[in-house]
């Protein structure tokens, strides 16, 4: 009596994992690299918990606090997939006037984990376009800002290897937990995920031709030696009309369940940086769909 059954395997709502405390390198981040050929599908596990309803939105149940885990990142200990849906902006569709981006971050059950909103001024958005510097604020279902992403104004051309893209990830706001750094390469989009001490942890490699013509675009997350697949960031195909006339994108992120929550948060930051660099071009059918 009183015994609580364990959650079924693969369900992201069992007992929370232990989050590593002080770590000293890639080997301390608690993940087991998977063989090359990481599956790209996102499997939906069966429902186990009663979801929370707030304002008509189904929210992921609030997990308990965990020692050594930045407040608000407890959600990430219980999931191995994040689905990111950018909200459509009617003004932007009709006029082409660049508005602040807003995103829903959901788990595999479709329950909202976080909400993200861009914090930039109108002049910056419309003068700098997708190359703009930004602050992206990610809040939980209690309205607390749990992750802050800061992107400075940098170059994204391979002709300027000394000033490539970079994104800083903070959690809680004001406390740096990692960076996403673009690496120079003649033809491939490549990035490095670093911890707060600028130590390299993971690599990200995208396809030579970044276009989404009727199929997903996959960016592989790999070990430092690039021999093992650790996860994947996928820009999902949303249909010809939406791809042609809007810049509202859907992404899927997969990572090991036991990956350190801080590195999971940095991978989320990497997804947003990839979105702005390669897919944030309203109506640019050459870049988005491959149709010339």
Coordinates of C-alpha atoms in Angstrom, one line a residue:
X1 CA 0.0 0.0 0.0
X2 CA 1.2 3.5 -0.9
X3 CA 3.7 2.1 -3.3
X4 CA 3.9 4.1 -6.5
X5 CA 4.6 2.2 -9.7
X6 CA 7.5 3.2 -11.8
X7 CA 6.9 5.1 -15.0
X8 CA 6.9 3.0 -18.2
X9 CA 10.2 2.9 -20.1
X10 CA 10.6 5.8 -22.6
X11 CA 8.0 8.0 -20.8
X12 CA 9.5 11.4 -19.9
X13 CA 7.6 11.7 -16.6
X14 CA 9.2 9.1 -14.3
X15 CA 11.6 9.8 -11.5
X16 CA 13.7 12.9 -12.4
X17 CA 17.3 12.2 -13.3
X18 CA 20.2 13.4 -11.2
X19 CA 21.9 16.4 -12.7
X20 CA 25.7 16.6 -12.6
X21 CA 27.1 19.2 -10.3
X22 CA 30.6 20.5 -10.9
X23 CA 32.0 19.1 -14.1
X24 CA 35.4 19.4 -15.8
X25 CA 35.0 18.4 -19.4
X26 CA 33.0 16.6 -22.1
X27 CA 33.4 13.3 -20.2
X28 CA 31.5 14.6 -17.2
X29 CA 28.3 15.6 -19.0
X30 CA 26.6 12.3 -18.5
X31 CA 25.6 11.2 -22.0
X32 CA 26.3 8.0 -23.9
X33 CA 27.1 8.8 -27.6
X34 CA 25.0 6.8 -30.0
X35 CA 26.3 5.1 -33.1
X36 CA 26.2 7.0 -36.4
X37 CA 22.9 7.1 -38.0
X38 CA 20.8 8.6 -35.2
X39 CA 17.1 8.1 -36.0
X40 CA 15.3 11.3 -37.1
X41 CA 11.8 10.3 -36.1
X42 CA 10.1 11.7 -33.0
X43 CA 8.3 9.0 -31.2
X44 CA 5.3 10.0 -29.1
X45 CA 5.2 8.1 -25.8
X46 CA 1.8 7.2 -24.1
X47 CA 0.2 9.7 -21.8
X48 CA 1.0 9.1 -18.1
X49 CA 0.3 12.3 -16.2
X50 CA -2.7 14.6 -16.1
X51 CA -1.7 17.8 -18.1
X52 CA -2.1 21.3 -16.8
X53 CA -4.5 23.7 -18.5
X54 CA -3.7 27.4 -18.6
X55 CA -5.4 29.8 -20.9
X56 CA -6.5 26.9 -23.2
X57 CA -2.9 25.7 -23.5
X58 CA -1.8 22.3 -22.3
X59 CA 1.3 22.7 -20.2
X60 CA 3.8 20.1 -19.2
X61 CA 3.4 19.2 -15.4
X62 CA 5.7 21.2 -13.2
X63 CA 8.6 18.9 -12.1
X64 CA 10.1 19.0 -8.6
X65 CA 13.2 21.0 -7.9
X66 CA 16.5 19.2 -8.4
X67 CA 19.9 20.1 -6.7
X68 CA 22.5 21.7 -8.9
X69 CA 20.0 22.3 -11.6
X70 CA 19.3 25.9 -12.7
X71 CA 15.7 26.8 -11.7
X72 CA 13.3 26.1 -14.6
X73 CA 15.5 23.6 -16.3
X74 CA 14.0 20.7 -14.4
X75 CA 11.7 20.2 -17.3
X76 CA 14.6 19.2 -19.5
X77 CA 15.6 16.4 -17.2
X78 CA 12.4 14.5 -18.1
X79 CA 12.5 14.8 -21.9
X80 CA 14.7 13.8 -24.8
X81 CA 12.9 15.7 -27.5
X82 CA 11.8 19.3 -28.0
X83 CA 9.5 20.5 -30.7
X84 CA 9.7 24.2 -31.5
X85 CA 6.8 25.9 -33.4
X86 CA 7.2 29.5 -34.5
X87 CA 4.0 31.5 -34.3
X88 CA 2.6 33.0 -37.5
X89 CA 2.4 36.9 -37.5
X90 CA -0.4 38.2 -39.7
X91 CA 1.2 41.7 -40.1
X92 CA 4.4 40.1 -41.2
X93 CA 2.7 37.9 -43.8
X94 CA 0.6 40.7 -45.3
X95 CA 3.1 43.6 -45.3
X96 CA 6.5 41.9 -45.0
X97 CA 7.2 44.1 -42.0
X98 CA 9.5 42.1 -39.6
X99 CA 7.9 41.6 -36.2
X100 CA 9.3 40.0 -33.1
X101 CA 9.5 36.2 -33.3
X102 CA 7.6 34.1 -30.8
X103 CA 7.9 30.3 -30.3
X104 CA 6.2 27.5 -28.5
X105 CA 8.5 24.8 -27.1
X106 CA 6.7 21.5 -26.6
X107 CA 7.5 18.0 -25.5
X108 CA 6.7 14.9 -27.6
X109 CA 3.2 14.8 -26.1
X110 CA 2.4 18.2 -27.5
X111 CA 2.4 19.8 -24.0
X112 CA 4.0 23.2 -23.8
X113 CA 7.3 23.3 -21.9
X114 CA 8.4 26.9 -22.6
X115 CA 7.4 30.0 -24.5
X116 CA 10.1 32.1 -26.2
X117 CA 9.8 35.7 -27.3
X118 CA 12.4 37.9 -29.2
X119 CA 13.3 41.1 -27.5
X120 CA 14.5 43.5 -30.2
X121 CA 13.5 47.0 -31.4
X122 CA 11.7 47.7 -34.7
X123 CA 14.6 49.5 -36.3
X124 CA 17.0 46.6 -35.6
X125 CA 14.6 43.9 -36.9
X126 CA 13.9 45.7 -40.2
X127 CA 17.3 47.1 -40.9
X128 CA 19.4 44.1 -40.0
X129 CA 16.9 41.4 -41.0
X130 CA 17.9 37.8 -40.1
X131 CA 21.4 38.9 -39.3
X132 CA 20.2 41.1 -36.4
X133 CA 21.5 40.9 -32.9
X134 CA 18.8 39.8 -30.5
X135 CA 17.9 38.7 -27.0
X136 CA 15.5 35.8 -26.8
X137 CA 13.7 35.2 -23.5
X138 CA 12.4 31.7 -22.7
X139 CA 9.8 31.5 -19.9
X140 CA 8.2 28.6 -18.1
X141 CA 4.6 28.0 -17.4
X142 CA 4.8 30.1 -14.2
X143 CA 5.9 33.1 -16.2
X144 CA 9.5 33.0 -15.0
X145 CA 12.3 33.7 -17.4
X146 CA 14.5 30.6 -17.2
X147 CA 16.8 30.9 -20.2
X148 CA 18.1 34.0 -21.9
X149 CA 19.8 33.8 -25.4
X150 CA 22.0 36.7 -26.5
X151 CA 23.3 37.0 -30.1
X152 CA 25.6 39.9 -30.8
X153 CA 25.9 41.4 -34.3
X154 CA 28.5 39.3 -36.1
X155 CA 29.3 38.2 -39.6
X156 CA 28.1 34.9 -41.0
X157 CA 30.1 34.8 -44.2
X158 CA 33.0 32.3 -44.6
X159 CA 35.0 35.2 -46.1
X160 CA 35.3 36.7 -42.5
X161 CA 36.5 33.8 -40.3
X162 CA 37.5 36.1 -37.5
X163 CA 34.0 37.4 -36.8
X164 CA 31.6 34.5 -37.2
X165 CA 28.3 33.9 -35.4
X166 CA 28.1 33.3 -31.7
X167 CA 25.2 32.8 -29.2
X168 CA 25.5 33.0 -25.4
X169 CA 23.1 30.9 -23.3
X170 CA 22.3 32.0 -19.8
X171 CA 20.3 30.2 -17.1
X172 CA 19.2 31.8 -14.9
X173 CA 19.4 35.1 -16.7
X174 CA 22.8 36.7 -16.0
X175 CA 24.5 33.3 -15.4
X176 CA 26.3 32.0 -18.5
X177 CA 26.0 28.2 -19.0
X178 CA 27.3 27.8 -22.5
X179 CA 27.9 29.1 -26.0
X180 CA 27.2 28.2 -29.6
X181 CA 30.1 29.2 -31.8
X182 CA 30.1 29.0 -35.6
X183 CA 33.2 27.4 -37.1
X184 CA 34.7 28.4 -40.4
X185 CA 34.2 25.9 -43.2
X186 CA 34.2 26.5 -47.0
X187 CA 31.0 24.7 -47.7
X188 CA 29.4 23.2 -44.6
X189 CA 27.5 25.0 -41.8
X190 CA 29.5 23.9 -38.7
X191 CA 29.1 24.9 -35.0
X192 CA 30.7 24.0 -31.6
X193 CA 28.7 23.8 -28.4
X194 CA 30.8 25.0 -25.5
X195 CA 30.3 25.1 -21.7
X196 CA 30.5 28.3 -19.6
X197 CA 34.3 27.9 -19.5
X198 CA 34.5 27.9 -23.3
X199 CA 35.5 24.2 -23.2
X200 CA 34.3 22.4 -26.4
X201 CA 31.6 19.8 -25.7
X202 CA 29.8 18.9 -28.9
X203 CA 29.9 19.6 -32.6
X204 CA 27.1 20.4 -35.0
X205 CA 27.3 19.8 -38.8
X206 CA 24.6 20.8 -41.3
X207 CA 24.2 19.8 -45.0
X208 CA 26.1 21.4 -47.8
X209 CA 23.0 22.8 -49.3
X210 CA 20.6 24.2 -46.7
X211 CA 17.2 24.1 -48.4
X212 CA 13.9 22.5 -47.4
X213 CA 12.4 21.4 -50.7
X214 CA 9.7 18.9 -49.5
X215 CA 11.9 17.4 -46.9
X216 CA 13.4 18.0 -43.5
X217 CA 16.8 19.7 -43.1
X218 CA 19.0 17.9 -40.5
X219 CA 21.8 19.3 -38.5
X220 CA 23.7 16.4 -36.8
X221 CA 25.0 16.9 -33.2
X222 CA 28.1 14.8 -32.8
X223 CA 30.9 14.1 -30.3
X224 CA 34.0 16.2 -30.5
X225 CA 35.8 13.8 -32.8
X226 CA 32.6 13.6 -35.0
X227 CA 32.5 9.8 -34.9
X228 CA 29.4 9.4 -32.8
X229 CA 25.9 10.9 -33.2
X230 CA 24.6 12.5 -30.0
X231 CA 21.4 14.1 -31.3
X232 CA 19.9 16.1 -34.1
X233 CA 18.3 19.5 -34.9
X234 CA 15.8 19.2 -37.7
X235 CA 14.1 22.0 -39.6
X236 CA 10.8 20.3 -40.5
X237 CA 9.1 20.7 -43.8
X238 CA 5.8 22.6 -43.2
X239 CA 4.3 22.7 -46.7
X240 CA 5.0 24.6 -49.9
X241 CA 2.7 27.6 -49.2
X242 CA 3.9 28.2 -45.7
X243 CA 7.6 27.8 -46.8
X244 CA 7.1 30.2 -49.7
X245 CA 5.3 33.0 -48.0
X246 CA 6.3 33.0 -44.3
X247 CA 9.3 32.5 -42.2
X248 CA 7.4 30.6 -39.4
X249 CA 9.3 27.4 -39.0
X250 CA 9.0 24.2 -37.1
X251 CA 12.0 22.5 -35.6
X252 CA 12.6 19.2 -33.7
X253 CA 15.5 18.7 -31.3
X254 CA 16.5 15.3 -30.1
X255 CA 19.2 14.6 -27.4
X256 CA 20.0 11.8 -24.9
X257 CA 17.7 11.8 -21.9
X258 CA 20.8 11.8 -19.6
X259 CA 22.6 14.7 -21.3
X260 CA 23.3 17.5 -18.8
X261 CA 20.4 19.9 -18.7
X262 CA 22.7 22.9 -19.3
X263 CA 23.9 21.3 -22.6
X264 CA 20.3 20.6 -23.5
X265 CA 19.5 24.3 -23.0
X266 CA 22.5 25.2 -25.2
X267 CA 21.3 22.9 -27.9
X268 CA 18.0 24.8 -27.8
X269 CA 19.9 28.0 -28.3
X270 CA 21.8 26.4 -31.2
X271 CA 18.4 25.7 -32.9
X272 CA 17.4 29.3 -32.6
X273 CA 20.7 30.5 -34.1
X274 CA 20.3 28.1 -37.0
X275 CA 16.8 29.3 -37.6
X276 CA 17.9 32.9 -37.8
X277 CA 21.0 32.1 -40.0
X278 CA 19.4 29.9 -42.5
X279 CA 15.6 30.0 -42.4
X280 CA 14.5 33.5 -41.3
X281 CA 13.9 34.9 -44.8
X282 CA 10.3 35.8 -45.5
X283 CA 9.3 34.9 -49.0
X284 CA 12.8 34.0 -50.1
X285 CA 11.9 31.0 -52.1
X286 CA 15.4 30.5 -53.4
X287 CA 16.9 29.8 -49.9
X288 CA 13.9 28.2 -48.3
X289 CA 12.5 25.8 -50.9
X290 CA 15.3 25.4 -53.4
X291 CA 13.0 26.7 -56.2
X292 CA 14.9 29.0 -58.6

